[in-house]
mmCIF file of C-alpha atoms in Angstrom:
data_model
loop_
_atom_site.group_PDB
_atom_site.id
_atom_site.type_symbol
_atom_site.label_atom_id
_atom_site.label_comp_id
_atom_site.label_asym_id
_atom_site.label_seq_id
_atom_site.Cartn_x
_atom_site.Cartn_y
_atom_site.Cartn_z
ATOM 1 C CA MET A 1 -18.006 -11.245 61.850
ATOM 2 C CA ASN A 2 -16.329 -8.268 63.557
ATOM 3 C CA GLY A 3 -15.710 -4.792 62.194
ATOM 4 C CA LEU A 4 -12.040 -5.406 61.362
ATOM 5 C CA ALA A 5 -12.927 -8.449 59.268
ATOM 6 C CA LEU A 6 -15.544 -6.408 57.398
ATOM 7 C CA LEU A 7 -12.929 -3.773 56.610
ATOM 8 C CA ASP A 8 -10.591 -6.452 55.289
ATOM 9 C CA TYR A 9 -13.359 -7.933 53.109
ATOM 10 C CA ALA A 10 -14.279 -4.519 51.699
ATOM 11 C CA SER A 11 -10.632 -3.674 51.069
ATOM 12 C CA VAL A 12 -10.029 -6.978 49.283
ATOM 13 C CA LEU A 13 -13.082 -6.553 47.064
ATOM 14 C CA VAL A 14 -12.394 -2.990 45.943
ATOM 15 C CA PHE A 15 -8.643 -3.450 45.522
ATOM 16 C CA ALA A 16 -9.321 -6.639 43.512
ATOM 17 C CA LEU A 17 -11.502 -4.615 41.139
ATOM 18 C CA THR A 18 -8.661 -2.145 40.614
ATOM 19 C CA GLY A 19 -6.199 -4.969 39.971
ATOM 20 C CA ALA A 20 -8.512 -6.451 37.370
ATOM 21 C CA LEU A 21 -8.945 -3.040 35.715
ATOM 22 C CA VAL A 22 -5.172 -2.702 35.405
ATOM 23 C CA ALA A 23 -5.118 -6.217 33.914
ATOM 24 C CA SER A 24 -7.701 -5.105 31.345
ATOM 25 C CA ARG A 25 -5.518 -2.146 30.384
ATOM 26 C CA ALA A 26 -2.625 -4.583 29.927
ATOM 27 C CA GLN A 27 -4.892 -6.943 27.905
ATOM 28 C CA LEU A 28 -4.128 -10.011 30.004
ATOM 29 C CA ASP A 29 -6.009 -13.316 29.909
ATOM 30 C CA LEU A 30 -8.409 -14.510 32.604
ATOM 31 C CA VAL A 31 -5.646 -16.082 34.686
ATOM 32 C CA GLY A 32 -3.721 -12.813 34.475
ATOM 33 C CA PHE A 33 -6.822 -10.972 35.685
ATOM 34 C CA ALA A 34 -7.133 -13.324 38.662
ATOM 35 C CA PHE A 35 -3.450 -13.012 39.514
ATOM 36 C CA MET A 36 -3.503 -9.215 39.395
ATOM 37 C CA ALA A 37 -6.728 -9.028 41.402
ATOM 38 C CA CYS A 38 -5.356 -11.306 44.141
ATOM 39 C CA LEU A 39 -1.955 -9.595 44.246
ATOM 40 C CA THR A 40 -3.557 -6.189 44.632
ATOM 41 C CA ALA A 41 -6.227 -7.350 47.059
ATOM 42 C CA VAL A 42 -4.036 -9.116 49.596
ATOM 43 C CA GLY A 43 -0.564 -7.647 48.992
ATOM 44 C CA GLY A 44 -0.687 -4.868 51.559
ATOM 45 C CA GLY A 45 -2.510 -6.931 54.167
ATOM 46 C CA THR A 46 -0.037 -9.784 53.771
ATOM 47 C CA VAL A 47 2.953 -7.523 54.447
ATOM 48 C CA ARG A 48 1.066 -6.018 57.408
ATOM 49 C CA ASP A 49 0.365 -9.411 58.975
ATOM 50 C CA LEU A 50 3.935 -10.610 58.457
ATOM 51 C CA LEU A 51 5.345 -7.480 60.075
ATOM 52 C CA LEU A 52 2.909 -7.726 62.976
ATOM 53 C CA ASP A 53 3.600 -11.468 63.334
ATOM 54 C CA ARG A 54 -0.091 -12.326 62.990
ATOM 55 C CA HIS A 55 -0.639 -16.043 62.433
ATOM 56 C CA PRO A 56 -2.037 -17.126 60.143
ATOM 57 C CA VAL A 57 -1.935 -14.343 57.544
ATOM 58 C CA PHE A 58 -5.507 -13.138 57.131
ATOM 59 C CA TRP A 59 -6.242 -14.772 53.769
ATOM 60 C CA VAL A 60 -4.571 -18.049 54.760
ATOM 61 C CA GLY A 61 -6.856 -18.317 57.756
ATOM 62 C CA GLN A 62 -9.885 -17.318 55.670
ATOM 63 C CA PRO A 63 -9.371 -18.418 52.027
ATOM 64 C CA ASP A 64 -12.685 -16.852 51.018
ATOM 65 C CA TYR A 65 -10.764 -13.585 50.636
ATOM 66 C CA ILE A 66 -9.103 -15.164 47.592
ATOM 67 C CA LEU A 67 -12.475 -16.332 46.269
ATOM 68 C CA ILE A 68 -13.774 -12.762 46.504
ATOM 69 C CA ALA A 69 -10.750 -11.429 44.620
ATOM 70 C CA VAL A 70 -11.063 -14.054 41.879
ATOM 71 C CA SER A 71 -14.805 -13.364 41.546
ATOM 72 C CA ALA A 72 -14.054 -9.656 41.129
ATOM 73 C CA ALA A 73 -11.504 -10.523 38.433
ATOM 74 C CA VAL A 74 -14.025 -12.623 36.508
ATOM 75 C CA LEU A 75 -16.623 -9.858 36.749
ATOM 76 C CA VAL A 76 -14.243 -7.239 35.363
ATOM 77 C CA PHE A 77 -12.972 -9.607 32.647
ATOM 78 C CA PHE A 78 -16.473 -9.832 31.167
ATOM 79 C CA THR A 79 -17.596 -6.238 31.777
ATOM 80 C CA ALA A 80 -14.511 -4.001 31.407
ATOM 81 C CA HIS A 81 -15.315 -3.350 27.739
ATOM 82 C CA LEU A 82 -18.523 -1.611 28.828
ATOM 83 C CA VAL A 83 -16.606 1.066 30.739
ATOM 84 C CA GLU A 84 -15.861 4.211 28.750
ATOM 85 C CA SER A 85 -12.817 5.283 30.778
ATOM 86 C CA ARG A 86 -11.214 2.446 32.683
ATOM 87 C CA TYR A 87 -8.518 4.756 34.039
ATOM 88 C CA ASN A 88 -11.071 7.058 35.697
ATOM 89 C CA TRP A 89 -12.769 4.042 37.241
ATOM 90 C CA LEU A 90 -9.372 2.784 38.351
ATOM 91 C CA VAL A 91 -8.281 5.939 40.179
ATOM 92 C CA TRP A 92 -11.621 6.434 41.930
ATOM 93 C CA LEU A 93 -12.017 2.798 42.964
ATOM 94 C CA ASP A 94 -8.420 2.922 44.135
ATOM 95 C CA SER A 95 -9.198 5.964 46.289
ATOM 96 C CA PHE A 96 -11.958 4.048 48.055
ATOM 97 C CA ALA A 97 -9.782 0.940 48.388
ATOM 98 C CA LEU A 98 -6.945 3.012 49.814
ATOM 99 C CA SER A 99 -9.193 4.553 52.460
ATOM 100 C CA ILE A 100 -10.713 1.241 53.517
ATOM 101 C CA ALA A 101 -7.369 -0.560 53.583
ATOM 102 C CA VAL A 102 -5.696 2.146 55.652
ATOM 103 C CA ALA A 103 -8.498 1.835 58.189
ATOM 104 C CA ALA A 104 -8.162 -1.973 58.175
ATOM 105 C CA GLY A 105 -4.404 -1.848 58.724
ATOM 106 C CA THR A 106 -4.731 0.799 61.405
ATOM 107 C CA GLY A 107 -7.391 -1.214 63.182
ATOM 108 C CA ALA A 108 -5.332 -4.414 63.053
ATOM 109 C CA ALA A 109 -2.365 -2.691 64.696
ATOM 110 C CA LEU A 110 -4.562 -0.983 67.289
ATOM 111 C CA SER A 111 -6.163 -4.295 68.205
ATOM 112 C CA LEU A 112 -2.709 -5.669 69.023
ATOM 113 C CA GLY A 113 -1.874 -2.734 71.280
ATOM 114 C CA GLN A 114 0.933 -1.426 69.082
ATOM 115 C CA SER A 115 2.472 1.996 69.628
ATOM 116 C CA GLY A 116 1.214 4.999 67.672
ATOM 117 C CA ILE A 117 4.131 4.976 65.232
ATOM 118 C CA ILE A 118 3.610 1.305 64.364
ATOM 119 C CA VAL A 119 -0.146 1.817 64.023
ATOM 120 C CA VAL A 120 0.408 4.610 61.507
ATOM 121 C CA LEU A 121 3.010 2.630 59.568
ATOM 122 C CA MET A 122 0.748 -0.425 59.386
ATOM 123 C CA GLY A 123 -2.084 1.716 58.074
ATOM 124 C CA VAL A 124 0.151 3.140 55.356
ATOM 125 C CA THR A 125 1.570 -0.296 54.528
ATOM 126 C CA THR A 126 -1.830 -1.932 54.183
ATOM 127 C CA GLY A 127 -3.193 0.900 52.074
ATOM 128 C CA CYS A 128 -0.294 1.463 49.710
ATOM 129 C CA LEU A 129 1.646 -1.729 49.030
ATOM 130 C CA GLY A 130 -1.019 -3.717 47.185
ATOM 131 C CA GLY A 131 -1.569 -0.946 44.650
ATOM 132 C CA LEU A 132 2.174 -0.425 44.307
ATOM 133 C CA MET A 133 2.684 -4.137 43.531
ATOM 134 C CA ARG A 134 -0.165 -4.015 41.005
ATOM 135 C CA ASP A 135 1.229 -1.066 39.080
ATOM 136 C CA VAL A 136 4.847 -2.248 39.098
ATOM 137 C CA VAL A 137 3.958 -5.741 37.847
ATOM 138 C CA CYS A 138 1.853 -4.303 34.993
ATOM 139 C CA ASN A 139 4.483 -1.662 34.137
ATOM 140 C CA GLU A 140 2.172 1.224 34.994
ATOM 141 C CA VAL A 141 3.279 4.468 36.614
ATOM 142 C CA PRO A 142 2.493 3.667 40.278
ATOM 143 C CA LEU A 143 -0.386 5.791 41.562
ATOM 144 C CA VAL A 144 1.391 5.834 44.911
ATOM 145 C CA LEU A 145 4.297 7.757 43.327
ATOM 146 C CA LYS A 146 2.479 9.776 40.689
ATOM 147 C CA GLN A 147 3.799 13.325 40.629
ATOM 148 C CA GLY A 148 1.385 16.089 41.550
ATOM 149 C CA GLU A 149 -1.063 13.916 43.531
ATOM 150 C CA LEU A 150 -1.488 13.077 47.200
ATOM 151 C CA TYR A 151 -1.427 9.375 47.993
ATOM 152 C CA VAL A 152 0.901 8.146 50.745
ATOM 153 C CA SER A 153 0.280 11.399 52.601
ATOM 154 C CA CYS A 154 -3.457 10.644 52.521
ATOM 155 C CA ALA A 155 -2.823 7.256 54.106
ATOM 156 C CA LEU A 156 -0.514 8.838 56.658
ATOM 157 C CA ALA A 157 -3.060 11.510 57.594
ATOM 158 C CA GLY A 158 -5.864 8.965 57.865
ATOM 159 C CA ALA A 159 -3.938 6.599 60.115
ATOM 160 C CA LEU A 160 -2.658 9.479 62.240
ATOM 161 C CA SER A 161 -6.198 10.815 62.691
ATOM 162 C CA ALA A 162 -7.292 7.419 64.055
ATOM 163 C CA VAL A 163 -4.399 7.346 66.514
ATOM 164 C CA LEU A 164 -5.187 10.858 67.722
ATOM 165 C CA ALA A 165 -8.898 10.045 67.935
ATOM 166 C CA THR A 166 -8.190 7.096 70.233
ATOM 167 C CA LYS A 167 -6.076 9.366 72.440
ATOM 168 C CA PHE A 168 -9.135 11.608 72.867
ATOM 169 C CA GLY A 169 -11.426 8.716 73.751
ATOM 170 C CA LEU A 170 -12.951 7.856 70.352
ATOM 171 C CA GLU A 171 -12.892 4.074 70.141
ATOM 172 C CA GLY A 172 -13.443 1.228 67.701
ATOM 173 C CA LEU A 173 -15.156 1.709 64.375
ATOM 174 C CA LEU A 174 -15.736 5.424 64.975
ATOM 175 C CA ALA A 175 -11.997 6.084 65.025
ATOM 176 C CA LEU A 176 -11.493 3.856 61.984
ATOM 177 C CA GLY A 177 -14.372 5.576 60.188
ATOM 178 C CA LEU A 178 -12.663 8.913 60.802
ATOM 179 C CA CYS A 179 -9.442 7.396 59.454
ATOM 180 C CA ALA A 180 -11.113 6.304 56.211
ATOM 181 C CA LEU A 181 -12.925 9.627 55.826
ATOM 182 C CA VAL A 182 -9.811 11.763 56.270
ATOM 183 C CA CYS A 183 -7.854 9.583 53.860
ATOM 184 C CA TRP A 184 -10.546 9.620 51.174
ATOM 185 C CA VAL A 185 -11.291 13.355 51.412
ATOM 186 C CA LEU A 186 -7.614 14.178 50.903
ATOM 187 C CA ARG A 187 -7.274 11.733 47.997
ATOM 188 C CA ALA A 188 -10.475 12.973 46.358
ATOM 189 C CA GLY A 189 -9.378 16.573 46.824
ATOM 190 C CA SER A 190 -6.106 15.774 45.106
ATOM 191 C CA LEU A 191 -7.922 14.198 42.157
ATOM 192 C CA LEU A 192 -10.588 16.877 41.839
ATOM 193 C CA PHE A 193 -8.809 20.067 42.870
ATOM 194 C CA GLY A 194 -5.146 19.275 42.373
ATOM 195 C CA TRP A 195 -4.168 19.321 46.049
ATOM 196 C CA GLN A 196 -0.510 18.379 46.345
ATOM 197 C CA LEU A 197 2.598 18.736 48.425
ATOM 198 C CA PRO A 198 5.529 20.864 47.238
ATOM 199 C CA VAL A 199 7.588 19.054 44.591
ATOM 200 C CA TYR A 200 11.373 19.141 44.651
ATOM 201 C CA LYS A 201 12.879 21.256 41.868
ATOM 202 C CA ALA A 202 16.565 21.164 41.096
ATOM 203 C CA ARG A 203 18.464 24.420 41.413
ATOM 204 C CA PRO A 204 21.951 25.274 40.139
ATOM 205 C CA PRO A 205 24.585 24.908 42.875
ATOM 206 C CA ARG A 206 25.630 28.004 44.726
ATOM 207 C CA GLN A 207 29.047 29.403 43.818
#
């Protein structure tokens, strides 16, 4: 198993846990847990593979990704009641999933020899779309759009750091490790210290 496949497996597992946690907050049944876990786990990677014209889509070629997501859903279904603050677990697990998924998407695009812009966009797509689907389907405020927090910008910075690292001769998993680290540090800093970008504020029109 190569490094890119390992990143996809890790991304699927951690994102599936976040999907199941959102399902627990929505008080869904076991099938609902499995659906949310799978949607979150493979949503971003599916869009990535379709856009990159990769055949087959990663989880179609390796159905064990779905088995991992369903197993995570079952685990959370029977243990979520033991967690004191499911939302705190959700946002922190999501931060790790985001970082891993951005690295996986970035690596997939790099392996196909895509241009820097496409590499960055595929990293952002893989990292952000699964969580966005999860939150929209369960009628939660999407973490990706939550005011006052960095999210998409973390994915963007992580993917961009990998592209720049490859330009300076850093190859393979080292560049992708830097990608995940940059993304997670920014996301964690936003959660812990309130790092954020300027927010638009309406002003009265000039006379």
